[in-house]
Amino acid sequence: MEGTSPVESSKDEYFNLSFRQLDVSDIDDFMVWATDEKVTRFCTWEPYTNKEDGLNFIKNTVLPHPWFRAICIDNRPIGAITVTSNSGNNRCRGELGYVLASKYWGKGIVTRAVKMVADTIFEEWPHLERLEALVDVENVGSQKVLEKAGFQKEGVLRKYFIHKGKCRDRVMFSLLSTDPRI
């Protein structure tokens, strides 16, 4: 085939990657990833089982959150990305979180989304000096995303977090406002 290689084609397919507010009208798209056990395996929440709970989450958690965005392709949500700012003496730190429909895994979408957030969040929130992400030690895919996006692996926090009833190790990653962007 003349023209583009399969790698170039797959990148072009996701050219229209953007962020926007997730809204109650996005409930069907939200339920695609929020009900998927593969997606929620490393999330702090269990898979959603009904739209009413999903709508309540969007209304009560997503909409009031200061930086919760839908990851969209052609304006259709396929996942979400958040930055949660700390307060008080920890105000200089924010925590990054993300989730993506499993259909889109392995295509570089979340890596690109994380880079996009890193390019803007320090400007949007000038008080932020450090963006960090805590990842389960078994979530190798997410660790690779952060490394490709320029985050530094700082170490393993042993028995750091109770996740779905079990005390788990977490890997700490960070990106500083002064770090070069990849």
Coordinates of N, CA, C and O in Angstrom, one line a residue:
M1 N 0.8 -1.2 0.0 CA 0.0 0.0 0.0 C 0.9 1.2 0.0 O 1.8 1.4 0.8
E2 N 0.6 2.1 -0.9 CA 1.4 3.4 -1.0 C 0.9 4.4 0.0 O -0.3 4.4 0.4
G3 N 1.7 5.3 0.5 CA 1.3 6.4 1.3 C 1.8 6.3 2.7 O 2.9 6.6 3.0
T4 N 1.0 5.7 3.6 CA 1.3 5.7 5.1 C 1.5 4.3 5.6 O 0.9 3.4 5.1
S5 N 2.4 4.2 6.6 CA 2.5 2.9 7.2 C 1.4 2.7 8.2 O 0.7 3.6 8.6
P6 N 1.2 1.4 8.7 CA 0.2 1.2 9.7 C 0.4 2.0 11.0 O -0.5 2.5 11.6
V7 N 1.7 2.2 11.3 CA 1.9 3.1 12.5 C 1.5 4.5 12.3 O 0.8 5.1 13.1
E8 N 1.8 5.1 11.1 CA 1.3 6.4 10.8 C -0.2 6.5 10.8 O -0.8 7.4 11.3
S9 N -0.8 5.5 10.2 CA -2.3 5.5 10.1 C -2.9 5.5 11.5 O -3.9 6.2 11.8
S10 N -2.4 4.6 12.4 CA -3.0 4.6 13.7 C -2.8 5.9 14.5 O -3.7 6.3 15.2
K11 N -1.7 6.6 14.3 CA -1.5 7.9 14.9 C -2.5 8.9 14.3 O -3.1 9.7 15.0
D12 N -2.7 8.9 13.0 CA -3.6 9.8 12.4 C -5.0 9.6 12.8 O -5.8 10.5 13.0
E13 N -5.4 8.3 13.1 CA -6.7 8.0 13.6 C -7.1 8.8 14.8 O -8.2 9.1 15.1
Y14 N -6.1 9.0 15.7 CA -6.3 9.7 17.0 C -5.8 11.1 17.0 O -5.5 11.7 18.0
F15 N -5.8 11.7 15.8 CA -5.3 13.1 15.7 C -6.3 14.1 16.4 O -5.8 15.1 17.0
N16 N -7.5 13.8 16.5 CA -8.5 14.7 17.1 C -8.7 14.4 18.6 O -9.9 14.4 19.1
L17 N -7.6 14.2 19.3 CA -7.7 14.0 20.7 C -7.9 15.3 21.4 O -7.2 16.3 21.1
S18 N -8.8 15.4 22.3 CA -9.1 16.6 23.1 C -9.6 16.3 24.5 O -10.0 15.2 24.8
F19 N -9.7 17.4 25.3 CA -10.3 17.3 26.6 C -11.5 18.2 26.6 O -11.6 19.2 26.0
R20 N -12.5 17.8 27.4 CA -13.7 18.6 27.7 C -14.3 18.1 29.0 O -14.0 17.0 29.5
Q21 N -15.2 18.9 29.5 CA -16.0 18.5 30.7 C -16.8 17.3 30.3 O -17.5 17.3 29.3
L22 N -16.8 16.3 31.2 CA -17.7 15.2 31.1 C -19.1 15.6 31.6 O -19.1 16.3 32.7
D23 N -20.1 15.3 30.9 CA -21.5 15.8 31.3 C -22.4 14.6 31.4 O -22.1 13.5 30.9
V24 N -23.6 14.8 32.1 CA -24.5 13.8 32.2 C -25.0 13.2 30.9 O -25.3 12.0 30.8
S25 N -24.9 14.0 29.8 CA -25.3 13.5 28.5 C -24.3 12.5 27.9 O -24.6 11.8 27.0
D26 N -23.2 12.4 28.6 CA -22.1 11.4 28.2 C -22.3 10.1 28.9 O -21.4 9.2 28.8
I27 N -23.4 9.8 29.6 CA -23.5 8.6 30.4 C -23.3 7.3 29.6 O -22.6 6.4 30.2
D28 N -23.7 7.2 28.4 CA -23.5 6.0 27.7 C -22.1 5.7 27.4 O -21.6 4.6 27.5
D29 N -21.3 6.8 27.0 CA -19.9 6.6 26.8 C -19.2 6.3 28.1 O -18.3 5.5 28.1
F30 N -19.5 7.0 29.1 CA -19.0 6.8 30.5 C -19.1 5.3 30.9 O -18.2 4.7 31.4
M31 N -20.3 4.8 30.7 CA -20.6 3.4 31.1 C -19.7 2.4 30.4 O -19.5 1.3 30.9
V32 N -19.2 2.7 29.2 CA -18.4 1.7 28.4 C -17.2 1.4 29.2 O -16.8 0.2 29.4
W33 N -16.5 2.4 29.8 CA -15.3 2.1 30.5 C -15.6 1.9 32.0 O -14.9 1.1 32.7
A34 N -16.6 2.5 32.5 CA -16.9 2.4 34.0 C -17.5 1.1 34.4 O -17.5 0.7 35.6
T35 N -17.9 0.3 33.4 CA -18.5 -1.0 33.7 C -17.5 -2.2 33.4 O -17.8 -3.3 33.7
D36 N -16.4 -1.8 32.8 CA -15.4 -2.8 32.3 C -14.4 -3.2 33.5 O -13.7 -2.4 33.9
E37 N -14.5 -4.5 33.9 CA -13.6 -4.9 34.9 C -12.1 -4.8 34.6 O -11.3 -4.6 35.5
K38 N -11.7 -4.9 33.3 CA -10.3 -4.8 32.9 C -9.9 -3.3 33.2 O -8.8 -3.1 33.7
V39 N -10.8 -2.4 32.9 CA -10.5 -1.0 33.1 C -10.4 -0.6 34.6 O -9.5 0.1 35.1
T40 N -11.3 -1.1 35.4 CA -11.4 -0.7 36.8 C -10.5 -1.6 37.7 O -10.5 -1.3 38.9
R41 N -9.8 -2.5 37.2 CA -8.9 -3.4 38.0 C -8.0 -2.6 39.0 O -7.9 -3.0 40.1
F42 N -7.4 -1.5 38.5 CA -6.5 -0.8 39.3 C -7.1 0.5 39.8 O -6.5 1.4 40.4
C43 N -8.4 0.8 39.5 CA -9.1 2.0 40.0 C -9.5 1.8 41.4 O -9.7 0.6 41.9
T44 N -9.8 2.9 42.1 CA -10.2 2.8 43.5 C -11.6 2.4 43.7 O -12.1 2.0 44.7
W45 N -12.4 2.4 42.6 CA -13.8 2.1 42.6 C -14.1 0.8 41.8 O -13.3 0.4 41.0
E46 N -15.2 0.2 42.2 CA -15.6 -1.0 41.5 C -16.4 -0.7 40.2 O -16.8 0.5 40.1
P47 N -16.5 -1.6 39.3 CA -17.2 -1.3 38.1 C -18.6 -0.9 38.4 O -19.3 -1.4 39.3
Y48 N -19.1 0.1 37.6 CA -20.5 0.5 37.8 C -21.4 -0.6 37.2 O -21.1 -1.2 36.2
T49 N -22.6 -0.7 37.8 CA -23.5 -1.7 37.4 C -24.8 -1.1 36.9 O -25.6 -1.9 36.3
N50 N -25.0 0.2 37.0 CA -26.2 0.8 36.5 C -26.0 2.3 36.2 O -25.1 2.9 36.8
K51 N -26.8 2.8 35.3 CA -26.6 4.2 34.8 C -26.9 5.2 36.0 O -26.3 6.3 36.0
E52 N -27.8 4.9 36.8 CA -28.2 5.8 37.9 C -27.0 6.1 38.8 O -26.7 7.3 39.1
D53 N -26.2 5.1 39.1 CA -25.0 5.3 39.9 C -24.0 6.1 39.1 O -23.3 7.0 39.6
G54 N -23.9 5.8 37.8 CA -23.0 6.6 36.9 C -23.4 8.1 36.9 O -22.5 9.0 36.9
L55 N -24.7 8.3 36.7 CA -25.2 9.7 36.7 C -24.9 10.4 38.0 O -24.5 11.6 38.0
N56 N -25.1 9.7 39.1 CA -24.8 10.4 40.4 C -23.3 10.7 40.5 O -23.0 11.7 41.1
F57 N -22.5 9.8 40.0 CA -21.0 10.1 40.1 C -20.7 11.4 39.3 O -20.0 12.2 39.7
I58 N -21.2 11.4 38.1 CA -21.0 12.6 37.2 C -21.5 13.9 37.9 O -20.8 14.9 38.0
K59 N -22.7 13.8 38.4 CA -23.3 15.0 39.0 C -22.6 15.4 40.3 O -22.3 16.6 40.5
N60 N -22.3 14.4 41.2 CA -21.8 14.8 42.5 C -20.2 14.8 42.6 O -19.7 15.4 43.6
T61 N -19.5 14.2 41.7 CA -18.1 14.2 41.8 C -17.4 14.8 40.6 O -16.5 15.7 40.8
V62 N -17.8 14.5 39.4 CA -17.2 15.0 38.2 C -17.4 16.5 38.0 O -16.5 17.3 37.9
L63 N -18.7 16.9 38.0 CA -19.0 18.3 37.7 C -18.4 19.3 38.7 O -17.9 20.3 38.3
P64 N -18.4 19.0 40.0 CA -17.8 19.9 41.0 C -16.3 19.9 41.0 O -15.7 20.8 41.6
H65 N -15.7 18.9 40.4 CA -14.2 18.7 40.5 C -13.5 19.8 39.7 O -13.9 20.1 38.6
P66 N -12.5 20.4 40.2 CA -11.8 21.6 39.5 C -11.1 21.2 38.2 O -10.9 22.0 37.4
W67 N -10.6 19.9 38.1 CA -9.9 19.5 36.9 C -10.1 18.1 36.6 O -9.3 17.2 36.7
F68 N -11.4 17.8 36.2 CA -11.8 16.4 35.7 C -12.2 16.6 34.3 O -13.2 17.3 34.0
R69 N -11.5 15.9 33.3 CA -11.8 16.1 31.9 C -12.0 14.8 31.3 O -11.4 13.8 31.6
A70 N -12.9 14.8 30.3 CA -13.1 13.6 29.4 C -12.0 13.6 28.4 O -11.6 14.7 27.9
I71 N -11.4 12.5 28.2 CA -10.5 12.3 27.1 C -11.3 11.9 25.9 O -12.1 10.9 25.9
C72 N -11.3 12.7 24.8 CA -12.2 12.6 23.7 C -11.5 12.4 22.4 O -10.4 12.9 22.2
I73 N -12.1 11.6 21.5 CA -11.7 11.5 20.1 C -12.9 12.0 19.3 O -14.0 11.5 19.5
D74 N -12.7 13.0 18.5 CA -13.7 13.6 17.8 C -14.9 14.0 18.7 O -16.1 13.8 18.4
N75 N -14.5 14.5 19.9 CA -15.4 15.1 20.9 C -16.2 14.0 21.6 O -17.2 14.3 22.4
R76 N -15.9 12.7 21.4 CA -16.6 11.6 22.0 C -15.8 11.1 23.2 O -14.6 10.6 22.9
P77 N -16.3 11.0 24.4 CA -15.5 10.5 25.5 C -15.1 9.1 25.4 O -16.0 8.2 25.2
I78 N -13.8 8.8 25.6 CA -13.3 7.4 25.6 C -12.6 7.1 26.9 O -12.0 6.0 27.1
G79 N -12.5 8.1 27.8 CA -11.9 8.0 29.1 C -11.9 9.3 29.8 O -12.6 10.2 29.4
A80 N -11.1 9.4 30.9 CA -11.0 10.6 31.7 C -9.6 10.8 32.3 O -8.9 9.8 32.4
I81 N -9.3 12.0 32.6 CA -8.1 12.4 33.2 C -8.3 13.5 34.2 O -9.2 14.4 34.0
T82 N -7.7 13.4 35.4 CA -7.9 14.3 36.4 C -6.6 14.8 37.0 O -5.6 14.1 37.0
V83 N -6.7 16.0 37.6 CA -5.6 16.5 38.4 C -6.3 17.0 39.7 O -7.2 17.8 39.6
T84 N -5.9 16.5 40.8 CA -6.4 16.8 42.1 C -5.4 17.6 42.9 O -4.3 17.1 43.1
S85 N -5.7 18.8 43.2 CA -4.8 19.7 43.9 C -4.9 19.4 45.4 O -5.9 19.1 46.0
N86 N -3.7 19.4 46.1 CA -3.7 19.3 47.5 C -3.9 20.6 48.2 O -4.0 21.6 47.5
S87 N -4.0 20.7 49.5 CA -4.2 21.9 50.2 C -3.2 22.2 51.3 O -2.4 21.3 51.6
G88 N -3.2 23.3 51.8 CA -2.3 23.7 52.9 C -0.9 23.6 52.5 O -0.5 24.1 51.4
N89 N 0.0 23.0 53.4 CA 1.4 22.9 53.1 C 1.7 22.0 51.9 O 2.8 22.0 51.4
N90 N 0.7 21.2 51.5 CA 0.9 20.3 50.3 C 0.3 20.9 49.0 O 0.2 20.2 48.0
R91 N -0.1 22.1 49.1 CA -0.7 22.8 47.9 C 0.2 22.8 46.7 O -0.3 22.9 45.5
C92 N 1.5 22.6 46.8 CA 2.4 22.6 45.7 C 2.4 21.3 44.9 O 2.9 21.2 43.8
R93 N 1.6 20.4 45.4 CA 1.5 19.0 44.7 C 0.1 18.8 44.2 O -0.9 19.2 44.9
G94 N 0.1 18.1 43.1 CA -1.2 17.7 42.5 C -1.1 16.2 42.1 O 0.0 15.8 41.8
E95 N -2.2 15.5 42.2 CA -2.1 14.1 41.8 C -2.9 13.9 40.5 O -4.0 14.3 40.3
L96 N -2.2 13.2 39.6 CA -2.8 12.8 38.3 C -3.4 11.5 38.3 O -2.9 10.5 39.0
G97 N -4.6 11.4 37.7 CA -5.3 10.1 37.5 C -5.9 10.0 36.1 O -6.2 11.0 35.5
Y98 N -6.0 8.8 35.6 CA -6.6 8.7 34.3 C -7.2 7.3 34.2 O -6.8 6.3 34.9
V99 N -8.1 7.2 33.2 CA -8.8 5.9 32.9 C -9.1 6.0 31.4 O -9.4 7.0 30.9
L100 N -9.1 4.8 30.7 CA -9.3 4.8 29.3 C -10.1 3.5 29.0 O -9.7 2.4 29.5
A101 N -11.0 3.6 28.1 CA -11.7 2.4 27.6 C -10.7 1.4 27.0 O -9.8 1.8 26.3
S102 N -10.9 0.1 27.4 CA -9.9 -0.9 27.0 C -9.7 -1.0 25.5 O -8.6 -1.4 25.1
K103 N -10.7 -0.7 24.8 CA -10.6 -0.8 23.3 C -9.5 0.1 22.8 O -8.9 -0.1 21.7
Y104 N -9.1 1.2 23.5 CA -8.1 2.1 23.1 C -6.7 1.9 23.7 O -5.8 2.7 23.5
W105 N -6.6 0.9 24.5 CA -5.3 0.6 25.2 C -4.2 0.3 24.1 O -4.5 -0.2 23.1
G106 N -3.0 0.7 24.4 CA -1.8 0.4 23.6 C -1.7 1.2 22.3 O -0.9 0.9 21.5
K107 N -2.4 2.3 22.3 CA -2.3 3.1 21.1 C -1.7 4.5 21.3 O -1.7 5.4 20.5
G108 N -1.1 4.7 22.5 CA -0.5 5.9 22.8 C -1.4 7.1 23.2 O -0.9 8.2 23.4
I109 N -2.7 6.8 23.4 CA -3.6 7.9 23.6 C -3.4 8.5 25.0 O -3.4 9.7 25.2
V110 N -3.3 7.6 26.0 CA -3.1 8.2 27.4 C -1.8 8.8 27.5 O -1.7 9.9 28.2
T111 N -0.7 8.3 26.9 CA 0.6 9.0 27.0 C 0.4 10.4 26.4 O 0.9 11.4 27.0
R112 N -0.2 10.5 25.3 CA -0.4 11.8 24.7 C -1.3 12.7 25.6 O -1.0 13.9 25.7
A113 N -2.3 12.2 26.2 CA -3.2 12.9 27.1 C -2.4 13.4 28.3 O -2.5 14.6 28.7
V114 N -1.5 12.6 28.9 CA -0.7 13.0 30.0 C 0.2 14.1 29.6 O 0.4 15.1 30.4
K115 N 0.9 14.0 28.4 CA 1.8 15.0 28.0 C 1.0 16.3 27.8 O 1.5 17.4 28.1
M116 N -0.2 16.3 27.3 CA -1.0 17.5 27.1 C -1.4 18.1 28.4 O -1.3 19.3 28.5
V117 N -1.7 17.3 29.4 CA -1.9 17.9 30.8 C -0.7 18.5 31.3 O -0.7 19.6 31.8
A118 N 0.5 17.8 31.2 CA 1.7 18.4 31.7 C 2.1 19.7 31.0 O 2.7 20.6 31.7
D119 N 1.7 19.8 29.8 CA 2.0 21.1 29.0 C 1.2 22.2 29.5 O 1.5 23.4 29.3
T120 N 0.0 22.0 30.2 CA -0.9 23.1 30.5 C -1.1 23.2 32.0 O -1.4 24.4 32.4
I121 N -1.1 22.2 32.8 CA -1.5 22.3 34.2 C -0.7 23.3 35.0 O -1.2 24.0 35.9
F122 N 0.6 23.3 34.8 CA 1.5 24.2 35.6 C 1.2 25.7 35.2 O 1.4 26.5 36.1
E123 N 0.7 25.9 34.0 CA 0.3 27.3 33.7 C -1.1 27.6 34.3 O -1.3 28.7 34.8
E124 N -2.0 26.7 34.2 CA -3.4 26.9 34.7 C -3.3 27.0 36.2 O -4.1 27.8 36.8
W125 N -2.5 26.3 36.9 CA -2.4 26.3 38.4 C -0.9 26.7 38.7 O -0.1 25.8 39.0
P126 N -0.6 28.0 38.7 CA 0.7 28.4 39.0 C 1.3 28.0 40.4 O 2.5 28.0 40.6
H127 N 0.4 27.7 41.3 CA 0.9 27.2 42.7 C 1.4 25.8 42.6 O 2.1 25.4 43.5
L128 N 1.2 25.1 41.5 CA 1.6 23.7 41.4 C 3.1 23.6 41.0 O 3.5 24.2 40.0
E129 N 3.9 22.9 41.8 CA 5.3 22.7 41.5 C 5.5 21.3 41.1 O 6.6 21.0 40.5
R130 N 4.6 20.4 41.5 CA 4.9 18.9 41.3 C 3.6 18.2 40.9 O 2.5 18.4 41.6
L131 N 3.6 17.4 39.9 CA 2.5 16.6 39.5 C 2.9 15.2 39.8 O 4.0 14.7 39.3
E132 N 2.2 14.4 40.6 CA 2.6 13.1 40.9 C 1.5 12.1 40.5 O 0.3 12.4 40.4
A133 N 1.9 10.8 40.4 CA 1.0 9.8 40.1 C 1.4 8.5 40.9 O 2.6 8.2 40.9
L134 N 0.5 7.9 41.5 CA 0.7 6.7 42.3 C 0.1 5.5 41.5 O -1.1 5.6 41.2
V135 N 0.9 4.5 41.2 CA 0.5 3.4 40.3 C 0.7 2.1 41.0 O 1.8 1.9 41.6
D136 N -0.2 1.2 41.0 CA -0.1 -0.1 41.5 C 1.1 -0.8 40.9 O 1.4 -0.6 39.7
V137 N 1.9 -1.5 41.6 CA 3.1 -2.2 41.1 C 2.8 -3.1 40.0 O 3.7 -3.4 39.1
E138 N 1.6 -3.7 39.9 CA 1.3 -4.6 38.9 C 0.8 -3.9 37.6 O 0.6 -4.6 36.6
N139 N 0.5 -2.6 37.7 CA 0.0 -1.9 36.5 C 1.1 -1.4 35.7 O 1.4 -0.2 35.6
V140 N 1.7 -2.3 35.0 CA 2.9 -2.0 34.1 C 2.6 -1.1 33.0 O 3.4 -0.2 32.7
G141 N 1.4 -1.2 32.4 CA 1.0 -0.3 31.3 C 1.0 1.1 31.7 O 1.5 2.0 31.0
S142 N 0.4 1.4 32.9 CA 0.4 2.8 33.4 C 1.7 3.3 33.7 O 2.0 4.5 33.5
Q143 N 2.6 2.5 34.3 CA 4.0 2.9 34.5 C 4.7 3.3 33.3 O 5.4 4.3 33.2
K144 N 4.5 2.5 32.2 CA 5.1 2.9 30.9 C 4.6 4.2 30.4 O 5.3 5.0 29.8
V145 N 3.3 4.4 30.5 CA 2.7 5.7 30.1 C 3.4 6.9 30.7 O 3.8 7.8 30.1
L146 N 3.5 6.8 32.1 CA 4.2 7.9 32.8 C 5.6 8.1 32.4 O 6.1 9.2 32.2
E147 N 6.3 7.0 32.2 CA 7.8 7.1 31.8 C 7.9 7.8 30.4 O 8.7 8.7 30.2
K148 N 7.0 7.3 29.5 CA 7.0 7.9 28.1 C 6.6 9.4 28.1 O 7.0 10.1 27.2
A149 N 5.8 9.8 29.1 CA 5.4 11.2 29.2 C 6.4 12.1 30.0 O 6.1 13.2 30.2
G150 N 7.5 11.5 30.4 CA 8.5 12.3 31.0 C 8.5 12.3 32.5 O 9.3 13.0 33.2
F151 N 7.7 11.5 33.1 CA 7.6 11.4 34.6 C 8.8 10.6 35.1 O 9.3 9.7 34.4
Q152 N 9.3 10.9 36.3 CA 10.4 10.1 36.9 C 9.9 9.2 37.9 O 9.0 9.5 38.7
K153 N 10.3 7.9 37.8 CA 10.0 6.9 38.8 C 10.8 7.2 40.0 O 12.1 7.2 39.9
E154 N 10.2 7.4 41.1 CA 10.9 7.8 42.3 C 11.1 6.6 43.3 O 12.0 6.6 44.1
G155 N 10.2 5.6 43.2 CA 10.4 4.5 44.1 C 9.1 3.8 44.4 O 8.0 4.2 43.9
V156 N 9.2 2.7 45.1 CA 8.1 1.9 45.5 C 7.7 2.2 46.9 O 8.6 2.2 47.8
L157 N 6.5 2.5 47.1 CA 6.0 2.7 48.5 C 5.3 1.4 48.9 O 4.2 1.0 48.4
R158 N 6.0 0.7 49.8 CA 5.5 -0.6 50.2 C 4.3 -0.6 51.2 O 4.3 0.3 52.1
K159 N 3.4 -1.5 50.9 CA 2.2 -1.6 51.7 C 1.6 -0.2 52.0 O 1.2 0.2 53.1
Y160 N 1.4 0.6 50.9 CA 1.1 2.0 51.0 C -0.4 2.3 51.0 O -0.9 3.3 51.5
F161 N -1.2 1.4 50.3 CA -2.6 1.7 50.0 C -3.5 0.5 50.1 O -3.1 -0.6 49.6
I162 N -4.6 0.6 50.7 CA -5.6 -0.5 50.7 C -6.4 -0.4 49.5 O -7.1 0.6 49.3
H163 N -6.3 -1.4 48.6 CA -7.0 -1.4 47.3 C -7.9 -2.6 47.3 O -7.4 -3.7 47.2
K164 N -9.2 -2.3 47.3 CA -10.2 -3.4 47.2 C -9.9 -4.5 48.2 O -9.9 -5.7 47.9
G165 N -9.6 -4.0 49.4 CA -9.5 -4.9 50.6 C -8.1 -5.5 50.8 O -7.9 -6.2 51.8
K166 N -7.1 -5.2 50.0 CA -5.7 -5.7 50.2 C -4.8 -4.5 50.2 O -4.8 -3.6 49.4
C167 N -3.8 -4.6 51.1 CA -2.8 -3.6 51.2 C -1.8 -3.8 50.1 O -1.2 -4.9 49.9
R168 N -1.6 -2.8 49.3 CA -0.8 -2.9 48.0 C 0.4 -1.9 48.0 O 0.3 -0.9 48.6
D169 N 1.4 -2.3 47.3 CA 2.5 -1.5 47.0 C 2.2 -0.5 45.8 O 1.4 -0.9 44.9
R170 N 2.7 0.7 45.9 CA 2.4 1.7 44.9 C 3.8 2.2 44.4 O 4.7 2.4 45.2
V171 N 3.8 2.6 43.1 CA 5.0 3.2 42.5 C 4.7 4.7 42.4 O 3.7 5.1 41.9
M172 N 5.7 5.5 42.9 CA 5.5 6.9 42.9 C 6.2 7.5 41.7 O 7.4 7.2 41.5
F173 N 5.5 8.3 40.9 CA 6.1 9.0 39.7 C 5.8 10.5 39.9 O 4.8 10.9 40.5
S174 N 6.7 11.3 39.4 CA 6.5 12.7 39.5 C 7.1 13.5 38.3 O 7.9 13.0 37.6
L175 N 6.5 14.6 38.1 CA 6.9 15.6 37.1 C 6.9 16.9 37.7 O 5.9 17.3 38.3
L176 N 8.0 17.6 37.7 CA 8.1 18.9 38.3 C 7.9 20.0 37.3 O 8.1 19.8 36.1
S177 N 7.4 21.2 37.7 CA 7.2 22.3 36.8 C 8.4 22.7 36.1 O 8.3 23.2 35.0
T178 N 9.6 22.4 36.7 CA 10.9 22.8 36.0 C 11.5 21.7 35.2 O 12.5 21.9 34.5
D179 N 10.9 20.5 35.2 CA 11.4 19.4 34.3 C 11.2 19.7 32.8 O 10.1 20.3 32.5
P180 N 12.1 19.3 32.0 CA 11.9 19.4 30.6 C 10.7 18.6 30.1 O 10.5 17.5 30.7
R181 N 10.0 19.0 29.1 CA 8.9 18.3 28.6 C 9.4 17.5 27.4 O 10.2 17.9 26.6
I182 N 8.9 16.3 27.3 CA 9.2 15.4 26.2 C 8.3 15.6 25.0 O 7.1 15.8 25.1

